[in-house]
Amino acid sequence: MKRMGIFYHTSFSRRSYLTVGRRLADFPGALTPLLRDPAFRLVECPEAPDEWILRVHDPSLIPAVEADPL
Amino acid sequence: MAAAEGIADGTFERAFAFIGAGGHHAGRDYFGGYCCYNDVVIAIAHLRATRGIQRFAILDTDAHHGDGTRDLTEQDPAVLHVCICGASYASPDGTKVDVPLPAALWRGTGDPDAVYLETAEAAFAERAAAFRPDLTVWYFGFDGHRGDYGDMGLSAKCFLGLADLMTRVADQASGGRLLTVLGGGSRTDLATALIPPIIERLGRRPAEA
C-alpha cells in the first residue's frame, strides 16, 4: 500500500482564486525529490461532479461561483 | 474528494490535497474569503454517501475562522470541528470548539511557534482521541506564517510540529487515517519551502521523521 497520496492538478499552479498571483507556481516540480521515495505518490485530481457539490451546497451557489469575476 | 476516497478505500493511509480555491469559508448558499465550495464538508458528505464512513474530526489551523465549515456541520454531532481562531466557544455537546489564540502571540512574548503548538495540542489531541473519528482531517493554511496575510509570527517549525501532532492524533484516534487539505497562504516562496517538507513529515512514521 502506498502510504501517502499527494493530490494535485496543474490548474492549481496557474492563477489561483485563493491568492494574488500563483502561489503554487513551483509545483509539481517542488515535489520531485519527495517522489523519488516510493512511499509518496502523485495523483491527478479529477474534476468533482456537480452532484457532489450539491450534497452540501444550494444549487444557486454554482452559477454564483461561476459568475464571480475573481 | 479523490484524496478522501483514496484513504477510505485503503489505497493510501494518508493524503495531502492541493487546492485551486479555498473551502472553509463556503457555506450552504454563500461563498467568499477566497473560498468557493467547501471541499472538506463535500468530502464528508461523499464518504458518507458512498463509503458509509460516519465520524470525522477536523482541526482547522488556517489563520481565519472556518465559518462555512462550522455552519455546515453545526447540527452534525458526528463531526468534531476544532478551530483555532479569534473566538472562544464550545457547543453544548462539545463537538464544535473555537479556541482563541493566546495573548502571548499578540503581545510578542514567548516563542510563537511553541505557543501555537501548545494551543493546538491542548485543543485537539484529547478531544479527537475521545471522539474516535473514522477519519482525521487537518485544514492546513500557512497564512499565519511570518510575512503572509494572516501573519501570527509563525515559522516552519510550527507547521512541521503541527504535522507531527496530526499524525500522532490520527494514529491514536483514527487508525492512522489522515487527510490534510491545503487552506490559506499566498506567497509562492512560502508554499515552495513549506509544503514539501510538511508532506514528507505527514507521510513518515514519527520514528522516521
Short mmCIF file of C-alpha atoms in Angstrom, two decimals:
data_model
loop_
_atom_site.label_atom_id
_atom_site.label_comp_id
_atom_site.label_asym_id
_atom_site.label_seq_id
_atom_site.Cartn_x
_atom_site.Cartn_y
_atom_site.Cartn_z
CA MET A 1 0.00 0.00 0.00
CA LYS A 2 1.21 3.49 -0.82
CA ARG A 3 1.36 5.38 2.41
CA MET A 4 0.87 8.93 1.20
CA GLY A 5 -1.16 10.19 -1.74
CA ILE A 6 -0.50 13.71 -2.98
CA PHE A 7 -3.50 15.02 -4.91
CA TYR A 8 -2.79 17.82 -7.34
CA HIS A 9 -3.89 19.29 -10.66
CA THR A 10 -1.85 21.54 -12.93
CA SER A 11 -4.67 24.09 -12.89
CA PHE A 12 -3.81 24.74 -9.23
CA SER A 13 -0.46 26.17 -10.30
CA ARG A 14 -1.97 28.64 -12.71
CA ARG A 15 -3.50 31.79 -11.33
CA SER A 16 -5.24 30.74 -8.16
CA TYR A 17 -8.53 32.13 -6.96
CA LEU A 18 -7.12 31.94 -3.47
CA THR A 19 -4.24 34.29 -3.96
CA VAL A 20 -2.94 37.24 -5.83
CA GLY A 21 -0.63 35.53 -8.25
CA ARG A 22 0.43 31.93 -8.47
CA ARG A 23 1.36 30.59 -5.07
CA LEU A 24 1.78 27.03 -6.36
CA ALA A 25 3.87 28.08 -9.37
CA ASP A 26 6.74 25.79 -8.33
CA PHE A 27 4.55 22.68 -8.17
CA PRO A 28 4.60 19.86 -9.01
CA GLY A 29 8.34 20.31 -9.62
CA ALA A 30 8.96 21.09 -5.96
CA LEU A 31 7.77 17.58 -5.14
CA THR A 32 10.31 15.83 -7.35
CA PRO A 33 12.78 14.89 -4.57
CA LEU A 34 9.94 13.56 -2.44
CA LEU A 35 8.51 11.48 -5.25
CA ARG A 36 11.75 9.52 -5.55
CA ASP A 37 10.56 7.76 -2.41
CA PRO A 38 8.00 5.09 -3.38
CA ALA A 39 6.04 5.82 -0.22
CA PHE A 40 4.80 9.01 -1.88
CA ARG A 41 2.63 9.02 -4.98
CA LEU A 42 1.37 11.95 -7.01
CA VAL A 43 -2.24 11.63 -8.17
CA GLU A 44 -4.03 13.96 -10.58
CA CYS A 45 -7.24 15.28 -9.06
CA PRO A 46 -10.29 14.54 -11.19
CA GLU A 47 -12.99 17.15 -11.55
CA ALA A 48 -15.67 16.92 -8.87
CA PRO A 49 -19.13 16.41 -10.39
CA ASP A 50 -21.81 18.94 -9.56
CA GLU A 51 -23.85 16.25 -7.82
CA TRP A 52 -21.17 16.01 -5.14
CA ILE A 53 -21.21 19.76 -4.63
CA LEU A 54 -24.99 19.71 -4.39
CA ARG A 55 -24.85 17.25 -1.48
CA VAL A 56 -23.68 20.24 0.56
CA HIS A 57 -24.43 23.47 -1.27
CA ASP A 58 -27.56 25.18 -2.52
CA PRO A 59 -27.98 24.90 -6.31
CA SER A 60 -27.77 28.70 -6.57
CA LEU A 61 -24.13 28.62 -5.44
CA ILE A 62 -22.70 27.00 -8.57
CA PRO A 63 -23.79 29.72 -11.04
CA ALA A 64 -22.85 32.36 -8.47
CA VAL A 65 -19.30 30.99 -8.22
CA GLU A 66 -19.02 30.65 -11.99
CA ALA A 67 -20.11 34.27 -12.42
CA ASP A 68 -17.64 35.60 -9.89
CA PRO A 69 -15.11 37.88 -11.61
CA LEU A 70 -12.23 36.61 -9.48
CA MET B 1 -12.80 14.09 -2.84
CA ALA B 2 -10.38 11.78 -4.60
CA ALA B 3 -7.96 12.07 -1.68
CA ALA B 4 -10.69 11.16 0.79
CA GLU B 5 -11.75 8.24 -1.38
CA GLY B 6 -8.15 7.06 -1.60
CA ILE B 7 -7.94 6.84 2.17
CA ALA B 8 -11.40 5.32 2.59
CA ASP B 9 -10.62 2.62 0.04
CA GLY B 10 -7.29 1.79 1.69
CA THR B 11 -5.15 2.85 -1.26
CA PHE B 12 -3.48 5.40 1.00
CA GLU B 13 -3.19 5.70 4.72
CA ARG B 14 -2.77 9.46 4.45
CA ALA B 15 -3.29 12.06 1.77
CA PHE B 16 -2.44 15.67 1.07
CA ALA B 17 -4.85 17.60 -1.15
CA PHE B 18 -3.72 20.68 -3.03
CA ILE B 19 -6.48 23.10 -4.00
CA GLY B 20 -7.27 25.73 -6.60
CA ALA B 21 -9.57 27.69 -4.31
CA GLY B 22 -10.20 27.58 -0.60
CA GLY B 23 -13.07 25.82 1.13
CA HIS B 24 -13.64 26.65 4.76
CA HIS B 25 -15.42 30.00 4.25
CA ALA B 26 -18.01 28.50 1.89
CA GLY B 27 -21.42 27.75 3.42
CA ARG B 28 -24.60 26.25 2.06
CA ASP B 29 -25.57 29.25 -0.08
CA TYR B 30 -22.66 31.64 0.24
CA PHE B 31 -19.00 31.82 -0.63
CA GLY B 32 -16.17 34.28 -0.20
CA GLY B 33 -12.85 34.77 1.51
CA TYR B 34 -11.18 33.13 -1.48
CA CYS B 35 -13.31 30.02 -0.94
CA CYS B 36 -15.81 28.66 -3.47
CA TYR B 37 -17.01 25.23 -2.38
CA ASN B 38 -16.49 23.61 0.99
CA ASP B 39 -14.13 20.83 -0.02
CA VAL B 40 -13.90 19.21 3.41
CA VAL B 41 -17.65 19.06 4.03
CA ILE B 42 -18.27 17.83 0.48
CA ALA B 43 -15.73 15.07 1.12
CA ILE B 44 -17.53 14.16 4.34
CA ALA B 45 -20.89 14.00 2.56
CA HIS B 46 -19.37 11.98 -0.24
CA LEU B 47 -17.75 9.42 2.05
CA ARG B 48 -20.97 9.03 3.99
CA ALA B 49 -23.00 8.54 0.82
CA THR B 50 -20.63 6.18 -0.92
CA ARG B 51 -18.46 4.52 1.73
CA GLY B 52 -20.61 4.54 4.85
CA ILE B 53 -17.98 6.39 6.85
CA GLN B 54 -19.62 8.50 9.52
CA ARG B 55 -17.33 10.20 12.01
CA PHE B 56 -14.85 12.94 11.24
CA ALA B 57 -12.57 15.08 13.40
CA ILE B 58 -11.32 18.33 11.86
CA LEU B 59 -8.60 20.64 13.14
CA ASP B 60 -8.59 23.99 11.33
CA THR B 61 -5.30 25.84 11.72
CA ASP B 62 -5.85 28.34 8.94
CA ALA B 63 -5.36 31.85 10.33
CA HIS B 64 -9.06 32.68 9.95
CA HIS B 65 -12.20 31.14 11.41
CA GLY B 66 -13.70 28.30 9.38
CA ASP B 67 -17.16 29.81 9.37
CA GLY B 68 -18.50 27.90 6.39
CA THR B 69 -17.39 24.56 7.77
CA ARG B 70 -18.90 25.45 11.12
CA ASP B 71 -22.25 26.47 9.62
CA LEU B 72 -22.43 23.29 7.57
CA THR B 73 -21.57 20.98 10.48
CA GLU B 74 -23.20 22.87 13.36
CA GLN B 75 -26.07 20.38 13.69
CA ASP B 76 -23.94 17.34 12.97
CA PRO B 77 -22.79 15.57 16.13
CA ALA B 78 -20.67 13.11 14.13
CA VAL B 79 -18.28 15.90 13.14
CA LEU B 80 -15.79 17.26 15.65
CA HIS B 81 -14.73 20.69 14.40
CA VAL B 82 -11.99 22.45 16.35
CA CYS B 83 -10.94 25.83 15.03
CA ILE B 84 -8.04 27.86 16.33
CA CYS B 85 -9.05 31.41 15.68
CA GLY B 86 -10.08 34.57 17.49
CA ALA B 87 -13.17 33.20 19.23
CA SER B 88 -13.84 31.20 22.36
CA TYR B 89 -16.74 28.77 22.10
CA ALA B 90 -17.79 25.22 22.85
CA SER B 91 -21.12 23.76 21.75
CA PRO B 92 -23.19 22.00 24.41
CA ASP B 93 -22.23 18.58 23.03
CA GLY B 94 -18.57 19.56 22.80
CA THR B 95 -18.21 18.78 19.11
CA LYS B 96 -17.83 22.38 17.92
CA VAL B 97 -15.00 24.26 19.55
CA ASP B 98 -13.31 27.58 18.88
CA VAL B 99 -10.07 28.20 20.68
CA PRO B 100 -8.65 31.69 20.91
CA LEU B 101 -5.01 32.27 20.26
CA PRO B 102 -3.10 33.03 23.45
CA ALA B 103 -2.43 36.66 24.14
CA ALA B 104 1.28 35.90 24.10
CA LEU B 105 1.08 35.65 20.32
CA TRP B 106 -0.20 39.18 20.02
CA ARG B 107 1.95 40.64 22.75
CA GLY B 108 5.03 39.18 21.13
CA THR B 109 6.10 37.48 24.32
CA GLY B 110 7.35 33.92 24.20
CA ASP B 111 8.04 31.71 21.22
CA PRO B 112 5.06 32.00 18.81
CA ASP B 113 5.69 28.54 17.37
CA ALA B 114 5.71 26.91 20.80
CA VAL B 115 2.67 28.86 21.97
CA TYR B 116 0.66 27.92 18.90
CA LEU B 117 1.65 24.26 19.07
CA GLU B 118 0.74 24.02 22.74
CA THR B 119 -2.63 25.61 21.98
CA ALA B 120 -3.33 23.24 19.10
CA GLU B 121 -2.36 20.16 21.09
CA ALA B 122 -4.47 21.19 24.08
CA ALA B 123 -7.44 21.98 21.84
CA PHE B 124 -7.46 18.88 19.68
CA ALA B 125 -5.49 15.86 20.87
CA GLU B 126 -7.66 14.68 23.76
CA ARG B 127 -10.91 15.69 22.09
CA ALA B 128 -10.07 13.72 18.95
CA ALA B 129 -8.93 10.67 20.91
CA ALA B 130 -12.20 10.64 22.88
CA PHE B 131 -14.28 11.28 19.74
CA ARG B 132 -12.85 8.27 17.86
CA PRO B 133 -13.30 9.53 14.30
CA ASP B 134 -13.12 7.28 11.27
CA LEU B 135 -11.02 9.95 9.57
CA THR B 136 -8.96 12.81 10.96
CA VAL B 137 -8.78 15.96 8.84
CA TRP B 138 -6.24 18.78 9.06
CA TYR B 139 -7.26 22.02 7.36
CA PHE B 140 -3.78 23.45 6.91
CA GLY B 141 -3.26 27.07 5.99
CA PHE B 142 0.15 28.68 6.03
CA ASP B 143 -1.28 32.22 6.06
CA GLY B 144 -0.21 32.58 9.70
CA HIS B 145 3.46 32.37 8.69
CA ARG B 146 5.57 35.45 9.21
CA GLY B 147 5.05 37.82 6.29
CA ASP B 148 1.89 36.26 4.89
CA TYR B 149 -1.54 37.89 5.08
CA GLY B 150 -2.55 36.28 8.39
CA ASP B 151 0.87 36.81 9.99
CA MET B 152 0.93 35.37 13.52
CA GLY B 153 4.70 35.29 13.72
CA LEU B 154 4.84 31.58 12.95
CA SER B 155 7.69 29.78 11.21
CA ALA B 156 8.22 26.43 9.52
CA LYS B 157 8.92 24.93 12.94
CA CYS B 158 5.29 25.43 13.91
CA PHE B 159 3.83 23.87 10.77
CA LEU B 160 6.15 20.88 10.95
CA GLY B 161 5.16 20.50 14.59
CA LEU B 162 1.50 20.58 13.59
CA ALA B 163 2.18 17.85 11.04
CA ASP B 164 3.70 15.72 13.80
CA LEU B 165 0.73 16.46 16.06
CA MET B 166 -1.75 15.46 13.38
CA THR B 167 -0.01 12.18 12.54
CA ARG B 168 0.15 11.33 16.21
CA VAL B 169 -3.52 12.15 16.75
CA ALA B 170 -4.53 10.23 13.63
CA ASP B 171 -2.55 7.21 14.77
CA GLN B 172 -4.27 7.29 18.15
CA ALA B 173 -7.77 8.28 17.07
CA SER B 174 -8.48 7.07 13.53
CA GLY B 175 -6.16 4.17 12.79
CA GLY B 176 -3.63 6.46 11.13
CA ARG B 177 -6.11 7.74 8.53
CA LEU B 178 -5.34 11.42 7.99
CA LEU B 179 -6.49 13.77 5.24
CA THR B 180 -4.69 17.11 5.00
CA VAL B 181 -6.33 19.81 2.90
CA LEU B 182 -4.45 22.93 1.92
CA GLY B 183 -6.07 26.18 3.02
CA GLY B 184 -4.86 29.76 3.04
CA GLY B 185 -1.48 31.28 2.37
CA SER B 186 -0.48 33.42 -0.57
CA ARG B 187 3.28 33.51 -1.02
CA THR B 188 4.94 31.33 -3.61
CA ASP B 189 8.22 31.20 -1.71
CA LEU B 190 6.49 30.01 1.44
CA ALA B 191 4.43 27.41 -0.41
CA THR B 192 7.56 26.02 -2.03
CA ALA B 193 9.56 26.00 1.19
CA LEU B 194 6.85 24.65 3.48
CA ILE B 195 4.64 22.22 1.63
CA PRO B 196 7.14 19.53 0.52
CA PRO B 197 8.68 19.04 3.99
CA ILE B 198 5.23 19.01 5.56
CA ILE B 199 4.07 16.31 3.15
CA GLU B 200 7.25 14.39 3.91
CA ARG B 201 6.62 14.67 7.63
CA LEU B 202 2.98 13.62 7.23
CA GLY B 203 3.99 10.58 5.23
CA ARG B 204 6.53 9.21 7.62
CA ARG B 205 6.09 7.45 10.89
CA PRO B 206 7.30 9.50 13.85
CA ALA B 207 10.34 7.27 14.22
CA GLU B 208 11.30 8.05 10.63
CA ALA B 209 10.77 11.80 10.85
#
